[in-house]
Amino acid sequence: MEEQIKNNMKRILSLQLSFESYTDNTKNKPDLLLETYEKLNSYRMNKDKLSLEEKLSDTEEILKNFDMLLDMVGRENFIFYEDGSVEYVWR
């Protein structure tokens, strides 16, 4: 379970950085993105108090939100690498 949480956090960091590039480029900040950032900030502040199950659940929920955001803004605007990292394509 700890390994899955670690992998989730790696993916979350990559997605967070990609969406920061997206917002810098487009100035678009969907409400779901702001909610996701709030959940991520809350997770980071409280992770030491959470059980492994709660950590896994929270990171899975954050990833689910990022997945919805990818669909919302268009997956064609991102490059997906085999190692799981994601990069926004600047226009």
mmCIF file of N, CA, C and O in Angstrom:
data_model
loop_
_atom_site.group_PDB
_atom_site.id
_atom_site.type_symbol
_atom_site.label_atom_id
_atom_site.label_comp_id
_atom_site.label_asym_id
_atom_site.label_seq_id
_atom_site.Cartn_x
_atom_site.Cartn_y
_atom_site.Cartn_z
ATOM 1 N N MET A 1 0.821 -1.191 0.000
ATOM 2 C CA MET A 1 0.000 0.000 0.000
ATOM 3 C C MET A 1 0.870 1.262 0.000
ATOM 4 O O MET A 1 0.538 2.225 -0.676
ATOM 5 N N GLU A 2 1.962 1.218 0.755
ATOM 6 C CA GLU A 2 2.848 2.375 0.802
ATOM 7 C C GLU A 2 3.447 2.661 -0.575
ATOM 8 O O GLU A 2 3.606 3.827 -0.949
ATOM 9 N N GLU A 3 3.772 1.611 -1.307
ATOM 10 C CA GLU A 3 4.330 1.780 -2.651
ATOM 11 C C GLU A 3 3.305 2.425 -3.579
ATOM 12 O O GLU A 3 3.652 3.285 -4.401
ATOM 13 N N GLN A 4 2.040 2.035 -3.462
ATOM 14 C CA GLN A 4 0.987 2.620 -4.295
ATOM 15 C C GLN A 4 0.806 4.107 -3.972
ATOM 16 O O GLN A 4 0.643 4.924 -4.874
ATOM 17 N N ILE A 5 0.876 4.453 -2.697
ATOM 18 C CA ILE A 5 0.760 5.857 -2.291
ATOM 19 C C ILE A 5 1.928 6.648 -2.867
ATOM 20 O O ILE A 5 1.741 7.753 -3.405
ATOM 21 N N LYS A 6 3.115 6.076 -2.794
ATOM 22 C CA LYS A 6 4.309 6.738 -3.338
ATOM 23 C C LYS A 6 4.159 6.945 -4.844
ATOM 24 O O LYS A 6 4.458 8.027 -5.364
ATOM 25 N N ASN A 7 3.696 5.936 -5.558
ATOM 26 C CA ASN A 7 3.473 6.054 -7.003
ATOM 27 C C ASN A 7 2.402 7.093 -7.315
ATOM 28 O O ASN A 7 2.541 7.864 -8.271
ATOM 29 N N ASN A 8 1.344 7.104 -6.513
ATOM 30 C CA ASN A 8 0.291 8.100 -6.707
ATOM 31 C C ASN A 8 0.844 9.511 -6.556
ATOM 32 O O ASN A 8 0.528 10.406 -7.344
ATOM 33 N N MET A 9 1.690 9.708 -5.553
ATOM 34 C CA MET A 9 2.237 11.043 -5.321
ATOM 35 C C MET A 9 3.173 11.464 -6.446
ATOM 36 O O MET A 9 3.214 12.646 -6.809
ATOM 37 N N LYS A 10 3.899 10.530 -7.043
ATOM 38 C CA LYS A 10 4.738 10.855 -8.192
ATOM 39 C C LYS A 10 3.869 11.328 -9.355
ATOM 40 O O LYS A 10 4.190 12.322 -10.017
ATOM 41 N N ARG A 11 2.783 10.620 -9.603
ATOM 42 C CA ARG A 11 1.870 11.003 -10.687
ATOM 43 C C ARG A 11 1.210 12.341 -10.382
ATOM 44 O O ARG A 11 1.057 13.178 -11.270
ATOM 45 N N ILE A 12 0.833 12.538 -9.133
ATOM 46 C CA ILE A 12 0.195 13.795 -8.733
ATOM 47 C C ILE A 12 1.139 14.965 -8.963
ATOM 48 O O ILE A 12 0.724 16.008 -9.500
ATOM 49 N N LEU A 13 2.395 14.823 -8.585
ATOM 50 C CA LEU A 13 3.355 15.904 -8.779
ATOM 51 C C LEU A 13 3.497 16.237 -10.265
ATOM 52 O O LEU A 13 3.479 17.406 -10.653
ATOM 53 N N SER A 14 3.613 15.218 -11.098
ATOM 54 C CA SER A 14 3.735 15.441 -12.533
ATOM 55 C C SER A 14 2.500 16.158 -13.079
ATOM 56 O O SER A 14 2.614 17.100 -13.868
ATOM 57 N N LEU A 15 1.328 15.715 -12.660
ATOM 58 C CA LEU A 15 0.093 16.350 -13.120
ATOM 59 C C LEU A 15 -0.030 17.777 -12.593
ATOM 60 O O LEU A 15 -0.458 18.675 -13.326
ATOM 61 N N GLN A 16 0.358 17.991 -11.358
ATOM 62 C CA GLN A 16 0.299 19.333 -10.792
ATOM 63 C C GLN A 16 1.180 20.285 -11.600
ATOM 64 O O GLN A 16 0.753 21.389 -11.958
ATOM 65 N N LEU A 17 2.391 19.877 -11.895
ATOM 66 C CA LEU A 17 3.297 20.714 -12.674
ATOM 67 C C LEU A 17 2.760 20.956 -14.085
ATOM 68 O O LEU A 17 2.869 22.069 -14.623
ATOM 69 N N SER A 18 2.162 19.940 -14.671
ATOM 70 C CA SER A 18 1.576 20.087 -16.009
ATOM 71 C C SER A 18 0.433 21.095 -16.005
ATOM 72 O O SER A 18 0.320 21.929 -16.908
ATOM 73 N N PHE A 19 -0.393 21.020 -14.988
ATOM 74 C CA PHE A 19 -1.523 21.949 -14.923
ATOM 75 C C PHE A 19 -1.083 23.353 -14.532
ATOM 76 O O PHE A 19 -1.742 24.329 -14.890
ATOM 77 N N GLU A 20 0.024 23.481 -13.840
ATOM 78 C CA GLU A 20 0.561 24.816 -13.593
ATOM 79 C C GLU A 20 1.008 25.432 -14.916
ATOM 80 O O GLU A 20 0.763 26.621 -15.165
ATOM 81 N N SER A 21 1.625 24.644 -15.778
ATOM 82 C CA SER A 21 1.995 25.131 -17.112
ATOM 83 C C SER A 21 0.744 25.482 -17.914
ATOM 84 O O SER A 21 0.696 26.508 -18.597
ATOM 85 N N TYR A 22 -0.262 24.639 -17.818
ATOM 86 C CA TYR A 22 -1.524 24.890 -18.518
ATOM 87 C C TYR A 22 -2.128 26.230 -18.087
ATOM 88 O O TYR A 22 -2.508 27.041 -18.936
ATOM 89 N N THR A 23 -2.194 26.470 -16.785
ATOM 90 C CA THR A 23 -2.808 27.719 -16.317
ATOM 91 C C THR A 23 -1.927 28.926 -16.655
ATOM 92 O O THR A 23 -2.450 29.997 -16.960
ATOM 93 N N ASP A 24 -0.612 28.759 -16.621
ATOM 94 C CA ASP A 24 0.278 29.847 -17.022
ATOM 95 C C ASP A 24 0.068 30.216 -18.488
ATOM 96 O O ASP A 24 0.070 31.388 -18.857
ATOM 97 N N ASN A 25 -0.128 29.213 -19.314
ATOM 98 C CA ASN A 25 -0.269 29.425 -20.754
ATOM 99 C C ASN A 25 -1.648 29.941 -21.139
ATOM 100 O O ASN A 25 -1.764 30.817 -21.992
ATOM 101 N N THR A 26 -2.684 29.410 -20.503
ATOM 102 C CA THR A 26 -4.059 29.733 -20.925
ATOM 103 C C THR A 26 -4.763 30.727 -20.016
ATOM 104 O O THR A 26 -5.795 31.271 -20.399
ATOM 105 N N LYS A 27 -4.262 30.909 -18.827
ATOM 106 C CA LYS A 27 -4.904 31.742 -17.792
ATOM 107 C C LYS A 27 -6.248 31.154 -17.360
ATOM 108 O O LYS A 27 -7.012 31.786 -16.653
ATOM 109 N N ASN A 28 -6.527 29.923 -17.777
ATOM 110 C CA ASN A 28 -7.765 29.229 -17.425
ATOM 111 C C ASN A 28 -7.541 28.426 -16.144
ATOM 112 O O ASN A 28 -6.597 27.647 -16.054
ATOM 113 N N LYS A 29 -8.408 28.640 -15.155
ATOM 114 C CA LYS A 29 -8.327 27.901 -13.892
ATOM 115 C C LYS A 29 -9.712 27.323 -13.574
ATOM 116 O O LYS A 29 -10.504 27.934 -12.866
ATOM 117 N N PRO A 30 -10.007 26.148 -14.119
ATOM 118 C CA PRO A 30 -11.315 25.528 -13.853
ATOM 119 C C PRO A 30 -11.542 25.328 -12.359
ATOM 120 O O PRO A 30 -10.590 25.094 -11.598
ATOM 121 N N ASP A 31 -12.796 25.420 -11.950
ATOM 122 C CA ASP A 31 -13.138 25.233 -10.537
ATOM 123 C C ASP A 31 -12.628 23.898 -10.010
ATOM 124 O O ASP A 31 -12.143 23.817 -8.880
ATOM 125 N N LEU A 32 -12.732 22.850 -10.831
ATOM 126 C CA LEU A 32 -12.268 21.525 -10.391
ATOM 127 C C LEU A 32 -10.764 21.533 -10.122
ATOM 128 O O LEU A 32 -10.301 20.868 -9.202
ATOM 129 N N LEU A 33 -10.010 22.309 -10.873
ATOM 130 C CA LEU A 33 -8.571 22.404 -10.632
ATOM 131 C C LEU A 33 -8.303 23.070 -9.287
ATOM 132 O O LEU A 33 -7.479 22.597 -8.507
ATOM 133 N N LEU A 34 -9.022 24.119 -8.999
ATOM 134 C CA LEU A 34 -8.854 24.805 -7.712
ATOM 135 C C LEU A 34 -9.234 23.891 -6.555
ATOM 136 O O LEU A 34 -8.547 23.852 -5.533
ATOM 137 N N GLU A 35 -10.316 23.127 -6.719
ATOM 138 C CA GLU A 35 -10.729 22.156 -5.690
ATOM 139 C C GLU A 35 -9.654 21.083 -5.501
ATOM 140 O O GLU A 35 -9.369 20.680 -4.366
ATOM 141 N N THR A 36 -9.078 20.633 -6.606
ATOM 142 C CA THR A 36 -8.045 19.598 -6.546
ATOM 143 C C THR A 36 -6.810 20.119 -5.826
ATOM 144 O O THR A 36 -6.231 19.415 -4.993
ATOM 145 N N TYR A 37 -6.423 21.341 -6.120
ATOM 146 C CA TYR A 37 -5.285 21.941 -5.415
ATOM 147 C C TYR A 37 -5.565 22.065 -3.920
ATOM 148 O O TYR A 37 -4.678 21.842 -3.102
ATOM 149 N N GLU A 38 -6.795 22.418 -3.561
ATOM 150 C CA GLU A 38 -7.159 22.504 -2.138
ATOM 151 C C GLU A 38 -7.037 21.140 -1.467
ATOM 152 O O GLU A 38 -6.504 21.032 -0.358
ATOM 153 N N LYS A 39 -7.545 20.097 -2.134
ATOM 154 C CA LYS A 39 -7.448 18.742 -1.581
ATOM 155 C C LYS A 39 -5.992 18.310 -1.449
ATOM 156 O O LYS A 39 -5.602 17.692 -0.461
ATOM 157 N N LEU A 40 -5.195 18.653 -2.438
ATOM 158 C CA LEU A 40 -3.781 18.286 -2.410
ATOM 159 C C LEU A 40 -3.054 19.027 -1.288
ATOM 160 O O LEU A 40 -2.275 18.420 -0.547
ATOM 161 N N ASN A 41 -3.320 20.290 -1.129
ATOM 162 C CA ASN A 41 -2.707 21.057 -0.035
ATOM 163 C C ASN A 41 -3.112 20.504 1.319
ATOM 164 O O ASN A 41 -2.287 20.365 2.226
ATOM 165 N N SER A 42 -4.386 20.169 1.455
ATOM 166 C CA SER A 42 -4.879 19.593 2.706
ATOM 167 C C SER A 42 -4.200 18.253 2.979
ATOM 168 O O SER A 42 -3.793 17.975 4.107
ATOM 169 N N TYR A 43 -4.074 17.437 1.941
ATOM 170 C CA TYR A 43 -3.405 16.148 2.093
ATOM 171 C C TYR A 43 -1.971 16.340 2.572
ATOM 172 O O TYR A 43 -1.525 15.687 3.511
ATOM 173 N N ARG A 44 -1.265 17.239 1.930
ATOM 174 C CA ARG A 44 0.140 17.458 2.287
ATOM 175 C C ARG A 44 0.288 17.977 3.716
ATOM 176 O O ARG A 44 1.246 17.620 4.405
ATOM 177 N N MET A 45 -0.631 18.791 4.151
ATOM 178 C CA MET A 45 -0.561 19.335 5.509
ATOM 179 C C MET A 45 -0.909 18.294 6.567
ATOM 180 O O MET A 45 -0.407 18.353 7.689
ATOM 181 N N ASN A 46 -1.780 17.350 6.221
ATOM 182 C CA ASN A 46 -2.305 16.405 7.210
ATOM 183 C C ASN A 46 -1.836 14.968 7.038
ATOM 184 O O ASN A 46 -2.256 14.099 7.805
ATOM 185 N N LYS A 47 -0.980 14.693 6.075
ATOM 186 C CA LYS A 47 -0.639 13.304 5.760
ATOM 187 C C LYS A 47 -0.025 12.537 6.928
ATOM 188 O O LYS A 47 -0.207 11.333 7.033
ATOM 189 N N ASP A 48 0.674 13.230 7.803
ATOM 190 C CA ASP A 48 1.289 12.537 8.939
ATOM 191 C C ASP A 48 0.259 12.048 9.952
ATOM 192 O O ASP A 48 0.558 11.183 10.765
ATOM 193 N N LYS A 49 -0.934 12.578 9.882
ATOM 194 C CA LYS A 49 -2.011 12.195 10.805
ATOM 195 C C LYS A 49 -2.930 11.129 10.216
ATOM 196 O O LYS A 49 -3.804 10.630 10.911
ATOM 197 N N LEU A 50 -2.742 10.804 8.938
ATOM 198 C CA LEU A 50 -3.642 9.893 8.246
ATOM 199 C C LEU A 50 -3.151 8.447 8.301
ATOM 200 O O LEU A 50 -1.950 8.192 8.303
ATOM 201 N N SER A 51 -4.102 7.531 8.282
ATOM 202 C CA SER A 51 -3.758 6.108 8.164
ATOM 203 C C SER A 51 -3.368 5.823 6.715
ATOM 204 O O SER A 51 -3.618 6.633 5.810
ATOM 205 N N LEU A 52 -2.772 4.671 6.478
ATOM 206 C CA LEU A 52 -2.413 4.290 5.118
ATOM 207 C C LEU A 52 -3.641 4.224 4.217
ATOM 208 O O LEU A 52 -3.589 4.644 3.055
ATOM 209 N N GLU A 53 -4.733 3.722 4.751
ATOM 210 C CA GLU A 53 -5.966 3.631 3.974
ATOM 211 C C GLU A 53 -6.465 5.015 3.577
ATOM 212 O O GLU A 53 -6.910 5.232 2.448
ATOM 213 N N GLU A 54 -6.387 5.970 4.512
ATOM 214 C CA GLU A 54 -6.821 7.336 4.223
ATOM 215 C C GLU A 54 -5.894 7.993 3.202
ATOM 216 O O GLU A 54 -6.356 8.706 2.307
ATOM 217 N N LYS A 55 -4.611 7.741 3.332
ATOM 218 C CA LYS A 55 -3.654 8.296 2.364
ATOM 219 C C LYS A 55 -3.945 7.763 0.966
ATOM 220 O O LYS A 55 -3.962 8.519 -0.008
ATOM 221 N N LEU A 56 -4.162 6.461 0.868
ATOM 222 C CA LEU A 56 -4.447 5.858 -0.423
ATOM 223 C C LEU A 56 -5.743 6.422 -0.997
ATOM 224 O O LEU A 56 -5.801 6.807 -2.163
ATOM 225 N N SER A 57 -6.758 6.508 -0.185
ATOM 226 C CA SER A 57 -8.045 7.039 -0.634
ATOM 227 C C SER A 57 -7.920 8.485 -1.103
ATOM 228 O O SER A 57 -8.432 8.848 -2.169
ATOM 229 N N ASP A 58 -7.227 9.307 -0.342
ATOM 230 C CA ASP A 58 -7.064 10.716 -0.704
ATOM 231 C C ASP A 58 -6.274 10.875 -1.992
ATOM 232 O O ASP A 58 -6.647 11.668 -2.863
ATOM 233 N N THR A 59 -5.179 10.124 -2.135
ATOM 234 C CA THR A 59 -4.381 10.263 -3.349
ATOM 235 C C THR A 59 -5.131 9.741 -4.573
ATOM 236 O O THR A 59 -5.025 10.311 -5.657
ATOM 237 N N GLU A 60 -5.916 8.685 -4.385
ATOM 238 C CA GLU A 60 -6.723 8.167 -5.498
ATOM 239 C C GLU A 60 -7.781 9.197 -5.914
ATOM 240 O O GLU A 60 -8.046 9.379 -7.106
ATOM 241 N N GLU A 61 -8.380 9.879 -4.957
ATOM 242 C CA GLU A 61 -9.381 10.906 -5.258
ATOM 243 C C GLU A 61 -8.741 12.083 -6.011
ATOM 244 O O GLU A 61 -9.319 12.601 -6.965
ATOM 245 N N ILE A 62 -7.562 12.485 -5.592
ATOM 246 C CA ILE A 62 -6.855 13.576 -6.272
ATOM 247 C C ILE A 62 -6.526 13.168 -7.708
ATOM 248 O O ILE A 62 -6.731 13.950 -8.650
ATOM 249 N N LEU A 63 -6.069 11.942 -7.904
ATOM 250 C CA LEU A 63 -5.775 11.455 -9.254
ATOM 251 C C LEU A 63 -7.035 11.395 -10.110
ATOM 252 O O LEU A 63 -7.003 11.714 -11.305
ATOM 253 N N LYS A 64 -8.142 11.003 -9.513
ATOM 254 C CA LYS A 64 -9.417 10.956 -10.236
ATOM 255 C C LYS A 64 -9.795 12.360 -10.710
ATOM 256 O O LYS A 64 -10.235 12.536 -11.848
ATOM 257 N N ASN A 65 -9.597 13.357 -9.857
ATOM 258 C CA ASN A 65 -9.900 14.734 -10.248
ATOM 259 C C ASN A 65 -8.999 15.190 -11.395
ATOM 260 O O ASN A 65 -9.473 15.824 -12.340
ATOM 261 N N PHE A 66 -7.711 14.871 -11.309
ATOM 262 C CA PHE A 66 -6.802 15.240 -12.394
ATOM 263 C C PHE A 66 -7.204 14.546 -13.694
ATOM 264 O O PHE A 66 -7.124 15.135 -14.772
ATOM 265 N N ASP A 67 -7.653 13.298 -13.604
ATOM 266 C CA ASP A 67 -8.093 12.572 -14.789
ATOM 267 C C ASP A 67 -9.303 13.268 -15.417
ATOM 268 O O ASP A 67 -9.376 13.421 -16.643
ATOM 269 N N MET A 68 -10.243 13.714 -14.601
ATOM 270 C CA MET A 68 -11.399 14.455 -15.111
ATOM 271 C C MET A 68 -10.962 15.774 -15.741
ATOM 272 O O MET A 68 -11.495 16.190 -16.776
ATOM 273 N N LEU A 69 -9.970 16.421 -15.132
ATOM 274 C CA LEU A 69 -9.460 17.673 -15.684
ATOM 275 C C LEU A 69 -8.796 17.453 -17.046
ATOM 276 O O LEU A 69 -8.953 18.280 -17.956
ATOM 277 N N LEU A 70 -8.074 16.363 -17.197
ATOM 278 C CA LEU A 70 -7.464 16.048 -18.488
ATOM 279 C C LEU A 70 -8.537 15.918 -19.565
ATOM 280 O O LEU A 70 -8.376 16.418 -20.686
ATOM 281 N N ASP A 71 -9.640 15.250 -19.226
ATOM 282 C CA ASP A 71 -10.747 15.123 -20.170
ATOM 283 C C ASP A 71 -11.382 16.488 -20.445
ATOM 284 O O ASP A 71 -11.743 16.795 -21.584
ATOM 285 N N MET A 72 -11.500 17.303 -19.417
ATOM 286 C CA MET A 72 -12.150 18.602 -19.524
ATOM 287 C C MET A 72 -11.378 19.553 -20.441
ATOM 288 O O MET A 72 -11.968 20.214 -21.291
ATOM 289 N N VAL A 73 -10.080 19.624 -20.272
ATOM 290 C CA VAL A 73 -9.285 20.582 -21.055
ATOM 291 C C VAL A 73 -8.733 19.972 -22.339
ATOM 292 O O VAL A 73 -8.260 20.704 -23.209
ATOM 293 N N GLY A 74 -8.797 18.662 -22.456
ATOM 294 C CA GLY A 74 -8.371 17.985 -23.671
ATOM 295 C C GLY A 74 -7.032 17.284 -23.525
ATOM 296 O O GLY A 74 -6.002 17.933 -23.342
ATOM 297 N N ARG A 75 -7.067 15.977 -23.575
ATOM 298 C CA ARG A 75 -5.844 15.188 -23.440
ATOM 299 C C ARG A 75 -4.848 15.483 -24.557
ATOM 300 O O ARG A 75 -3.651 15.273 -24.388
ATOM 301 N N GLU A 76 -5.355 15.983 -25.689
ATOM 302 C CA GLU A 76 -4.465 16.299 -26.806
ATOM 303 C C GLU A 76 -3.510 17.451 -26.481
ATOM 304 O O GLU A 76 -2.539 17.682 -27.195
ATOM 305 N N ASN A 77 -3.761 18.153 -25.392
ATOM 306 C CA ASN A 77 -2.905 19.258 -24.968
ATOM 307 C C ASN A 77 -1.765 18.808 -24.062
ATOM 308 O O ASN A 77 -1.018 19.648 -23.555
ATOM 309 N N PHE A 78 -1.635 17.509 -23.871
ATOM 310 C CA PHE A 78 -0.638 16.963 -22.962
ATOM 311 C C PHE A 78 0.121 15.830 -23.634
ATOM 312 O O PHE A 78 -0.406 15.148 -24.506
ATOM 313 N N ILE A 79 1.354 15.629 -23.192
ATOM 314 C CA ILE A 79 2.153 14.490 -23.630
ATOM 315 C C ILE A 79 2.229 13.528 -22.446
ATOM 316 O O ILE A 79 2.523 13.944 -21.318
ATOM 317 N N PHE A 80 1.951 12.264 -22.705
ATOM 318 C CA PHE A 80 1.973 11.232 -21.672
ATOM 319 C C PHE A 80 3.160 10.310 -21.933
ATOM 320 O O PHE A 80 3.276 9.728 -23.005
ATOM 321 N N TYR A 81 4.035 10.192 -20.954
ATOM 322 C CA TYR A 81 5.240 9.381 -21.091
ATOM 323 C C TYR A 81 5.043 8.005 -20.453
ATOM 324 O O TYR A 81 4.201 7.840 -19.568
ATOM 325 N N GLU A 82 5.835 7.047 -20.903
ATOM 326 C CA GLU A 82 5.724 5.669 -20.415
ATOM 327 C C GLU A 82 5.981 5.556 -18.915
ATOM 328 O O GLU A 82 5.449 4.666 -18.263
ATOM 329 N N ASP A 83 6.791 6.454 -18.364
ATOM 330 C CA ASP A 83 7.088 6.389 -16.940
ATOM 331 C C ASP A 83 5.976 6.988 -16.074
ATOM 332 O O ASP A 83 6.096 7.032 -14.859
ATOM 333 N N GLY A 84 4.902 7.433 -16.715
ATOM 334 C CA GLY A 84 3.768 7.980 -15.977
ATOM 335 C C GLY A 84 3.764 9.493 -15.862
ATOM 336 O O GLY A 84 2.794 10.074 -15.400
ATOM 337 N N SER A 85 4.844 10.128 -16.296
ATOM 338 C CA SER A 85 4.871 11.588 -16.210
ATOM 339 C C SER A 85 4.056 12.202 -17.336
ATOM 340 O O SER A 85 3.787 11.566 -18.350
ATOM 341 N N VAL A 86 3.645 13.439 -17.103
ATOM 342 C CA VAL A 86 2.777 14.153 -18.043
ATOM 343 C C VAL A 86 3.349 15.549 -18.236
ATOM 344 O O VAL A 86 3.867 16.143 -17.287
ATOM 345 N N GLU A 87 3.227 16.056 -19.442
ATOM 346 C CA GLU A 87 3.739 17.385 -19.742
ATOM 347 C C GLU A 87 2.714 18.140 -20.589
ATOM 348 O O GLU A 87 2.151 17.592 -21.535
ATOM 349 N N TYR A 88 2.467 19.386 -20.239
ATOM 350 C CA TYR A 88 1.572 20.237 -21.024
ATOM 351 C C TYR A 88 2.299 20.715 -22.271
ATOM 352 O O TYR A 88 3.486 21.054 -22.225
ATOM 353 N N VAL A 89 1.592 20.765 -23.406
ATOM 354 C CA VAL A 89 2.154 21.240 -24.656
ATOM 355 C C VAL A 89 1.770 22.715 -24.803
ATOM 356 O O VAL A 89 0.608 23.041 -25.003
ATOM 357 N N TRP A 90 2.754 23.588 -24.698
ATOM 358 C CA TRP A 90 2.513 25.026 -24.822
ATOM 359 C C TRP A 90 2.093 25.361 -26.251
ATOM 360 O O TRP A 90 2.625 24.830 -27.204
ATOM 361 N N ARG A 91 1.158 26.260 -26.369
ATOM 362 C CA ARG A 91 0.676 26.710 -27.683
ATOM 363 C C ARG A 91 1.029 28.167 -27.866
ATOM 364 O O ARG A 91 0.939 28.966 -27.026
#
